[in-house]
CSV table of C-alpha atoms in Angstrom, one decimal:
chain,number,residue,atom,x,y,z
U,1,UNK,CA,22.9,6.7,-3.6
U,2,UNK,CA,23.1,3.1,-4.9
U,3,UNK,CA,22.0,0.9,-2.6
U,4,UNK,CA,24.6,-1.9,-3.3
U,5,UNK,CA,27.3,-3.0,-0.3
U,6,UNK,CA,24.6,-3.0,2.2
U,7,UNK,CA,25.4,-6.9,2.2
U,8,UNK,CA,24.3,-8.8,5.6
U,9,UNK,CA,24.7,-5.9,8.0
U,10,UNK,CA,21.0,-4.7,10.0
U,11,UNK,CA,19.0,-2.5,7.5
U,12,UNK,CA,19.1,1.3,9.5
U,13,UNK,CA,15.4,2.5,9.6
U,14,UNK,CA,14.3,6.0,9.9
U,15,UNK,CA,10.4,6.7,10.0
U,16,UNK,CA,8.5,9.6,9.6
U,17,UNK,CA,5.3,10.7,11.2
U,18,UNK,CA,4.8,8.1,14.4
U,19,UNK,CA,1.4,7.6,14.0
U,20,UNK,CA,-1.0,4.5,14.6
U,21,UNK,CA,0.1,2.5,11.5
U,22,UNK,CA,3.9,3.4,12.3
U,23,UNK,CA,3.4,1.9,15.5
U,24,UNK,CA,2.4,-1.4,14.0
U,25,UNK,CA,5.1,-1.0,11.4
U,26,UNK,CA,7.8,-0.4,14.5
U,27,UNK,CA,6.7,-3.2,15.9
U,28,UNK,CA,7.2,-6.0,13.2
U,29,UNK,CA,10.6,-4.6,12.3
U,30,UNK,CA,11.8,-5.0,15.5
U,31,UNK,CA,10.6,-9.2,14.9
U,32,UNK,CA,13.4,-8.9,11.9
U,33,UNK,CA,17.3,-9.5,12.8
U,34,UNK,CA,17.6,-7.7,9.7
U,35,UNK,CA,17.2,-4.6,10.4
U,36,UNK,CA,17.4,-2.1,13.0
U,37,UNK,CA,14.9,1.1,13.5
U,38,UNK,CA,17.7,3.9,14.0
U,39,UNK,CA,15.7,7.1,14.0
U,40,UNK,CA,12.0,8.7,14.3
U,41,UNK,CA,11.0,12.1,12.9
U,42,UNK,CA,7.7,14.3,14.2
U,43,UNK,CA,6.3,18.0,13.5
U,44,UNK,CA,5.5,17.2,17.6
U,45,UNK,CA,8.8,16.6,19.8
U,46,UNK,CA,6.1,14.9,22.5
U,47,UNK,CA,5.2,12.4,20.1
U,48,UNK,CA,8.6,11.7,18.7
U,49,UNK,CA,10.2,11.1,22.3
U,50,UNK,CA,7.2,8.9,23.3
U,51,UNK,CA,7.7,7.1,19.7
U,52,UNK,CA,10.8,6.4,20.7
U,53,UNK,CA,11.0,5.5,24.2
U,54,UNK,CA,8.5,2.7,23.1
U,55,UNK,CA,11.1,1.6,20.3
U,56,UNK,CA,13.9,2.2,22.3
U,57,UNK,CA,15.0,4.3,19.4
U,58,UNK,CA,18.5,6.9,19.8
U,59,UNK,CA,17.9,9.3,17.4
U,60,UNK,CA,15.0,11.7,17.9
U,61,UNK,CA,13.9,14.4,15.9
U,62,UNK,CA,11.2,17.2,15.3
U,63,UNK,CA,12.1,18.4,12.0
U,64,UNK,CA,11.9,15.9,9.0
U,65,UNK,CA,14.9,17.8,7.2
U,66,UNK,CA,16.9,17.5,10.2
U,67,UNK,CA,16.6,13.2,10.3
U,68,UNK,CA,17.2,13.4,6.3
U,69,UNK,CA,20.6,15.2,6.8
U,70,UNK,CA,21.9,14.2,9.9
U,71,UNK,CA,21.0,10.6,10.4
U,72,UNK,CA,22.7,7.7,8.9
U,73,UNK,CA,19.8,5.2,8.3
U,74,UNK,CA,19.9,3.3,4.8
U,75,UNK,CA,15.9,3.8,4.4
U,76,UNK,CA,12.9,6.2,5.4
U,77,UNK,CA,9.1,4.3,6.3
U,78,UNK,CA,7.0,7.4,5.3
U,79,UNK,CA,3.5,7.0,7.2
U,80,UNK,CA,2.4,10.4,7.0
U,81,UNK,CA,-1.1,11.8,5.8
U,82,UNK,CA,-1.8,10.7,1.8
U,83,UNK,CA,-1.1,14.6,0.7
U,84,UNK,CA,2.1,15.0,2.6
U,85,UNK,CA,3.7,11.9,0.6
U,86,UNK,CA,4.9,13.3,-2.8
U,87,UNK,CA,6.9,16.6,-0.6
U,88,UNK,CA,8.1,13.7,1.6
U,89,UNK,CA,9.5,10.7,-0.9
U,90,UNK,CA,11.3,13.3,-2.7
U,91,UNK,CA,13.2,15.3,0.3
U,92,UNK,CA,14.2,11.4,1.3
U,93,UNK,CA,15.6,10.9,-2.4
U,94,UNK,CA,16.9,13.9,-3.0
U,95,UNK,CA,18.5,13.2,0.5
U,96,UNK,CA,20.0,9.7,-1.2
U,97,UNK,CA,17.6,7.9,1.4
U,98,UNK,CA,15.7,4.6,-0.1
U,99,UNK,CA,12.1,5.0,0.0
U,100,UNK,CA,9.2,2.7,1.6
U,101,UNK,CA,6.2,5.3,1.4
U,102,UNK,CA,2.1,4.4,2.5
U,103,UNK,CA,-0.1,3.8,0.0
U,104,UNK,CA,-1.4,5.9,-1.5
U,105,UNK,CA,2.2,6.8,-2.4
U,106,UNK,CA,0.7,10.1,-4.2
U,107,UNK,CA,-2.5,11.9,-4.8
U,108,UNK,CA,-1.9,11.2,-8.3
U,109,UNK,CA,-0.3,9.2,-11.6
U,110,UNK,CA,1.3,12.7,-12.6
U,111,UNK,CA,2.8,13.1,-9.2
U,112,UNK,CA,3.9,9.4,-9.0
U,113,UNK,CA,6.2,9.9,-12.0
U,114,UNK,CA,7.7,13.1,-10.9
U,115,UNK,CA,9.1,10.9,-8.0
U,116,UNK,CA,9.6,8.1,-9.9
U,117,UNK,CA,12.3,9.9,-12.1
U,118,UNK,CA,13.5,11.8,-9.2
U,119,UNK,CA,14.4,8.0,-7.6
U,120,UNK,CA,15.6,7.1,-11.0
U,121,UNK,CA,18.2,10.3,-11.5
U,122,UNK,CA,19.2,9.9,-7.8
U,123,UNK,CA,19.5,6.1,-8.3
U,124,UNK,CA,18.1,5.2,-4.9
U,125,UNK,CA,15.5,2.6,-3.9
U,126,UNK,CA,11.7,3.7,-4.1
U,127,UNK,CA,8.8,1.6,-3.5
U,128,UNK,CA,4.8,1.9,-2.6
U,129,UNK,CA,4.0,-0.2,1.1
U,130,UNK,CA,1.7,-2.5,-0.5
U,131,UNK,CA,1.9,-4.5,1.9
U,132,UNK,CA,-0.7,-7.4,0.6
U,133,UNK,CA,1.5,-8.1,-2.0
U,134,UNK,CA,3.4,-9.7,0.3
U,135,UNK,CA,1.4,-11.6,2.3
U,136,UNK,CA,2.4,-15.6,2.2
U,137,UNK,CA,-1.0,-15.8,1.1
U,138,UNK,CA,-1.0,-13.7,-1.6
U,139,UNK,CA,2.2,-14.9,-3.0
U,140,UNK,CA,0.0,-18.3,-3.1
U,141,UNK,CA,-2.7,-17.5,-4.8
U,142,UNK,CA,-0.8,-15.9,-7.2
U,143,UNK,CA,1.0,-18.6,-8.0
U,144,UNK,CA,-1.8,-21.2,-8.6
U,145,UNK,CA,-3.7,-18.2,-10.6
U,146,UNK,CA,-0.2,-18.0,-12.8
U,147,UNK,CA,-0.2,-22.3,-13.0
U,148,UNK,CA,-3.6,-22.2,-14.3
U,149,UNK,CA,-5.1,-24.0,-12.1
U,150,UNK,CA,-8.4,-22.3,-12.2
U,151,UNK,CA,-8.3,-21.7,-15.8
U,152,UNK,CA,-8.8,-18.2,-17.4
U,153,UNK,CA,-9.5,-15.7,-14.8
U,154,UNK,CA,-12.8,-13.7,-16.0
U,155,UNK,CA,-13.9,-12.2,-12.5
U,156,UNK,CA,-12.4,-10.3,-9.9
U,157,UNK,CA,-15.2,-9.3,-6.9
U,158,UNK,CA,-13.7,-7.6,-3.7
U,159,UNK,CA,-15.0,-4.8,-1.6
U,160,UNK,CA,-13.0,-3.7,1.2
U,161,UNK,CA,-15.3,-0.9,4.0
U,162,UNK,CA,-15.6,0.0,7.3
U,163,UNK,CA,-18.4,2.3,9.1
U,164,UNK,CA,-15.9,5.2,10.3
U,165,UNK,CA,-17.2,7.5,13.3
U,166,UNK,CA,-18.8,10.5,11.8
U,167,UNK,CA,-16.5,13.1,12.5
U,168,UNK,CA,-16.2,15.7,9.5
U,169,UNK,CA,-13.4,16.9,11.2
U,170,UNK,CA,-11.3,14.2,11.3
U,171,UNK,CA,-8.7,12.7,8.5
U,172,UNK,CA,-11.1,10.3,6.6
U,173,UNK,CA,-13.4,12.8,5.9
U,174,UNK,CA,-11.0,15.8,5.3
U,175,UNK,CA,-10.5,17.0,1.9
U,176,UNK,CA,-7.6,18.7,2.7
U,177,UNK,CA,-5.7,15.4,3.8
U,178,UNK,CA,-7.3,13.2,0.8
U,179,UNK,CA,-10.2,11.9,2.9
U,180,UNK,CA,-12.6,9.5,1.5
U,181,UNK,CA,-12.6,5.5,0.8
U,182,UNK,CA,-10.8,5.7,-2.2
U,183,UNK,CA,-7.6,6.4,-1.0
U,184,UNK,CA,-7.9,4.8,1.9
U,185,UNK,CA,-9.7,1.4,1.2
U,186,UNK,CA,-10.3,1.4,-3.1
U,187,UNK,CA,-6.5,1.5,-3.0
U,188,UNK,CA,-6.7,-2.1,-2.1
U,189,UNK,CA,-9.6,-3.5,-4.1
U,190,UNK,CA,-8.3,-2.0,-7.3
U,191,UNK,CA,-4.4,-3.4,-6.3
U,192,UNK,CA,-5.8,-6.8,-6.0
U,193,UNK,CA,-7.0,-6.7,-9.7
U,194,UNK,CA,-4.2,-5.1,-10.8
U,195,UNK,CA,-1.9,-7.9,-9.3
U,196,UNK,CA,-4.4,-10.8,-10.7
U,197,UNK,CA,-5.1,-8.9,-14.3
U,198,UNK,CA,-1.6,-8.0,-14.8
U,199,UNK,CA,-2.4,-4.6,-16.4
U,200,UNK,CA,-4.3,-1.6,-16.8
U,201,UNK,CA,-8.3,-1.7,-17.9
U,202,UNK,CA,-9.5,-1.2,-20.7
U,203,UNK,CA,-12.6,0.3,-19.3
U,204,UNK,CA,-13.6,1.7,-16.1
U,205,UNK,CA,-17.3,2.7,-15.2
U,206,UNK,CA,-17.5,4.2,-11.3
U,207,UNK,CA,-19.9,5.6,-9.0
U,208,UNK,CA,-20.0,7.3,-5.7
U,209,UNK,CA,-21.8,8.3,-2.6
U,210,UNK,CA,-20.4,11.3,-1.5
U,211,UNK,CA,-20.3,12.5,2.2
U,212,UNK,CA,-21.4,16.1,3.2
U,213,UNK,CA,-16.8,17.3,3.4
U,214,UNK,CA,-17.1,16.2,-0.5
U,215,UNK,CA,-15.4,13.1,-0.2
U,216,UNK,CA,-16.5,9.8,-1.0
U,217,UNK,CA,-18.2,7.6,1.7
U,218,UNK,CA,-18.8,4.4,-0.9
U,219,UNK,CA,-17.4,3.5,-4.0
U,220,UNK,CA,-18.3,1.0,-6.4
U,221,UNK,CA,-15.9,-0.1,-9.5
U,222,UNK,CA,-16.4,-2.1,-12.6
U,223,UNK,CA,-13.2,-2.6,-14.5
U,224,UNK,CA,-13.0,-4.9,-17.7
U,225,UNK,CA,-9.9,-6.4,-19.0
U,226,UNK,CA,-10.2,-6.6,-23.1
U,227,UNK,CA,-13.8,-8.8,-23.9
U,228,UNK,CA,-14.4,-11.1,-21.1
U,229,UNK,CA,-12.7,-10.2,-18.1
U,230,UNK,CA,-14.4,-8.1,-15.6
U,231,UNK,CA,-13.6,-6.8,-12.0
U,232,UNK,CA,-16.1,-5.9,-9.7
U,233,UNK,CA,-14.8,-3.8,-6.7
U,234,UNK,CA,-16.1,-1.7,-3.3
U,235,UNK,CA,-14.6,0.6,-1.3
U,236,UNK,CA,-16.1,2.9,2.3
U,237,UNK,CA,-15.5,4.2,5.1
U,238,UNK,CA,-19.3,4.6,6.1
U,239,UNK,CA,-20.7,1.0,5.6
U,240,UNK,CA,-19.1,-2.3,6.8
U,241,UNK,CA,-18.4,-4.8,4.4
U,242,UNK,CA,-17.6,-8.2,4.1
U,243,UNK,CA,-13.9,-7.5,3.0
U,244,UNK,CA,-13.4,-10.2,1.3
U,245,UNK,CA,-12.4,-11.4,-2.5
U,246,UNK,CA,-13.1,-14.1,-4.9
U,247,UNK,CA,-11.4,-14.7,-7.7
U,248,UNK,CA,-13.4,-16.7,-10.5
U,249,UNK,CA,-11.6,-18.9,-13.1
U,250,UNK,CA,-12.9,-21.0,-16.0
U,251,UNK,CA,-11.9,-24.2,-13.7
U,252,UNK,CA,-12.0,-23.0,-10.2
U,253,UNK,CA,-12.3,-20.0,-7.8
U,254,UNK,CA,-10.2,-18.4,-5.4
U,255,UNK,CA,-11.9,-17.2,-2.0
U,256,UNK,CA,-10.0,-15.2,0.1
U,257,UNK,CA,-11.0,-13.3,3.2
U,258,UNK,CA,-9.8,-10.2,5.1
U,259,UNK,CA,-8.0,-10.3,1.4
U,260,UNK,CA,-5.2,-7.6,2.6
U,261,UNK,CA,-3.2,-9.6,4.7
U,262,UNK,CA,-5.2,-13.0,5.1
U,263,UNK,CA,-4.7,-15.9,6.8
U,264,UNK,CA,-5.8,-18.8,5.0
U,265,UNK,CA,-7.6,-18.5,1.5
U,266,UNK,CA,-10.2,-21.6,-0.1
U,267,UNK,CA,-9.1,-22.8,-3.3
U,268,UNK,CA,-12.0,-24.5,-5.4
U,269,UNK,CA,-11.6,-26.8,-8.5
U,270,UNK,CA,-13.6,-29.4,-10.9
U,271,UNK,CA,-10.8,-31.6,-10.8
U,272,UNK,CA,-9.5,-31.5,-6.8
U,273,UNK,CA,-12.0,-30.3,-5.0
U,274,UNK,CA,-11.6,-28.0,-2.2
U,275,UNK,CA,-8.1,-27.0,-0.8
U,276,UNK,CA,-8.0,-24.7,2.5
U,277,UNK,CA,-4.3,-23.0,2.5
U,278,UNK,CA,-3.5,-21.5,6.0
U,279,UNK,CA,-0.9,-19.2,6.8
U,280,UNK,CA,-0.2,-17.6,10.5
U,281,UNK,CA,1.0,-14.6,9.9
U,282,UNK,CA,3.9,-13.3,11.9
U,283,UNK,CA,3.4,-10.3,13.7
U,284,UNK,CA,0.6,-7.6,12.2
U,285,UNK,CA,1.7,-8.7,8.7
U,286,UNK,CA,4.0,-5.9,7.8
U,287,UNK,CA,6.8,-8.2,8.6
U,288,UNK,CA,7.0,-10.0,5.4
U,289,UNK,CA,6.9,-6.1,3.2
U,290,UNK,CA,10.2,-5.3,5.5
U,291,UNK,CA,12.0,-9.0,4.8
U,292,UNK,CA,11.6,-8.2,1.3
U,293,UNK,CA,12.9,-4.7,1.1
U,294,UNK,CA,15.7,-6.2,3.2
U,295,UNK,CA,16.7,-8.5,0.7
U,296,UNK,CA,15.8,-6.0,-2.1
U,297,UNK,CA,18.2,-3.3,-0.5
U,298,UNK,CA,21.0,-6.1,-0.2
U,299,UNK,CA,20.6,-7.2,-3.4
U,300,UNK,CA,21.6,-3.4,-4.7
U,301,UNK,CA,18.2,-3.2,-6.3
U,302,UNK,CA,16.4,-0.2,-7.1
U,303,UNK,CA,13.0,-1.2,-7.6
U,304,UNK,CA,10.9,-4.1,-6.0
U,305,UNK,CA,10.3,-7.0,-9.0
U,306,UNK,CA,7.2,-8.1,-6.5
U,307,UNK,CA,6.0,-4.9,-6.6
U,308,UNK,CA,7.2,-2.7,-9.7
U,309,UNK,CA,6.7,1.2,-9.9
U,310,UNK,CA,5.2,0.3,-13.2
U,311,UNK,CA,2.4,-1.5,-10.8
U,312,UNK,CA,1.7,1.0,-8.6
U,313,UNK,CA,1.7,3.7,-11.4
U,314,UNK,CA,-1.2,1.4,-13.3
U,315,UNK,CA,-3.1,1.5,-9.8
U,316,UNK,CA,-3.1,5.2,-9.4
U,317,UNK,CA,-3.9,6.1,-13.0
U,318,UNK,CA,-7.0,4.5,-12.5
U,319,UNK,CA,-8.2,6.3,-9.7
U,320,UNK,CA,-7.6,9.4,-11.5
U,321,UNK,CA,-9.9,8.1,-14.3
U,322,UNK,CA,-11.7,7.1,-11.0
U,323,UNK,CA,-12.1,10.4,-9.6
U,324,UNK,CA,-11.9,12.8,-12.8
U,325,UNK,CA,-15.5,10.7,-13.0
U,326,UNK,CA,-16.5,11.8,-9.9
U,327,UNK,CA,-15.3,15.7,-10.4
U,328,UNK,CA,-13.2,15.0,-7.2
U,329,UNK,CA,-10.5,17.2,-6.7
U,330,UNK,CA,-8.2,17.9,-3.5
U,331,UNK,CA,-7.8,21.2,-2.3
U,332,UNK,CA,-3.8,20.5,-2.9
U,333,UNK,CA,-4.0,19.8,-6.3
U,334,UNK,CA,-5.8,23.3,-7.3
């Protein structure tokens, strides 16, 4: 399926696996007169008919094959566990449906590109829900970063954790479901150097604490970027941090808290002084991710140019480098 002739009509939703960050999701699409959330698919029929009497959604299903083949909707939201993604974007694609899937959109590089020539054969849209890239915000400070405004970037510092309840049983801490703060919060650190550096590292050193299910509780990265660029980066899900980012130049810095979807960020220079840009974001945040697949889907494109496969493939190559350091391997990938 080519996505082209869309044009101005609504864009048709589906979404798979109602859970707590579909919810949110649901709700900022329904803030967009551009599209219009069609169908919901569940393993649970309960949770599917509640989904949808909250949405006021028509189409209701408990099988994710069924919504695939019966449903006309123009795109599926995939926000199902990280290990059920790769079986999920390609049932959607080889289903011609276009593709917004939770980060991280596979367990691995390897996977990633299996889906990404699947999307590329079935010429249908795929794309990663990074949805900081699209944060007013972020589109900023990328912009004065770009202008060169604060000079040469050389550092990168973010850390991004929160102390999770210590259940062993549940999803964060549950190999089986790739539990641990990498995928879940180092997604974000390393995606903000990626989208500031450009590239891939040269380099990556890495350590870990790990929890007693084998996962990673805290993670700690230092990524350099040819001789004197350096990103230093955090990630947990059993210590609170500060969760913000700075961004260092050779003229200015760059602070920006709650850095993945903020609200204002400070901008420091030698020559202006201090600039505060503000932002209030509409809705949870997601609303600005689903105004650009709008436009990317009635445009006929295939690929986001904000947010390239190429991007997301640099991101997830270095968390296998990340975790073959570790010796951290998912039960699904043996």
């Amino acid at each position: 399926m080519n996505n082209s002739g869309i044009g101005t009509k609504p864009i048709k939703w589906g979404i798979v696996a109602p859970g707590k960050i579909a919810h949110k999701f649901a709700s900022d699409l329904l803030l967009s007169d551009g599209s219009e959330l069609i169908a919901v698919a569940s393993r649970s029929k309960e949770r599917a008919v509640e989904f949808a009497d909250k949405f006021q959604i028509n189409e209701v299903y408990d099988d994710y094959e069924q919504l695939l083949q019966t449903s006309h909707c123009d795109i599926v939201y995939i926000a199902s566990p990280h290990v059920f993604h790769k079986q999920h974007v390609l049932s959607c694609i080889k289903a011609g449906k276009a593709v917004l899937c939770e980060k991280p959109v596979t367990l691995s590089s390897h996977d990633f590109k299996e889906l990404q020539q699947a999307a590329n054969d079935n010429q249908v849209f795929f794309m990663e829900a990074m949805w900081t890239r699209f944060s007013p915000i972020m589109d900023r400070v990328l912009e004065i970063i770009t202008s060169g405004r604060i000079g040469k970037v050389n550092l990168v510092q973010a850390n991004f954790g929160f102390k999770a309840e210590e259940d062993f049983s549940s999803r964060l801490y549950d190999p089986h479901l790739g539990g641990g703060s990498l995928l879940d919060t180092g997604v974000y650190v390393l995606t903000l150097a990626q989208m500031v550096f450009q590239r891939a590292p040269s380099e990556v050193l890495t350590q870990a604490v790990m929890t007693p299910t084998g996962v990673d509780g805290i993670g700690s990265y230092l990524l350099r970027y040819g001789e004197t660029q350096l990103a230093m980066l955090s990630s947990s899900i059993t210590t609170k941090t500060d969760n913000a980012a700075m961004v260092y130049g050779e003229k200015g810095s760059i602070a920006i808290d709650n850095f993945w979807m903020p609200d204002k960020a400070i901008i420091r220079t030698q020559e202006s002084g201090e600039e505060i840009i503000r932002n209030n974001n509409i809705g949870t945040g997601y609303y600005y991710e689903i105004k650009d697949v709008e436009a990317c889907l009635a445009a006929g494109l295939l690929q986001n140019p904000k947010r390239t496969l190429t991007s997301t493939y640099e991101v997830l190559e270095i968390m296998d480098r990340v975790r073959n350091s570790w010796g951290l391997v998912y039960p699904s990938e043996k």
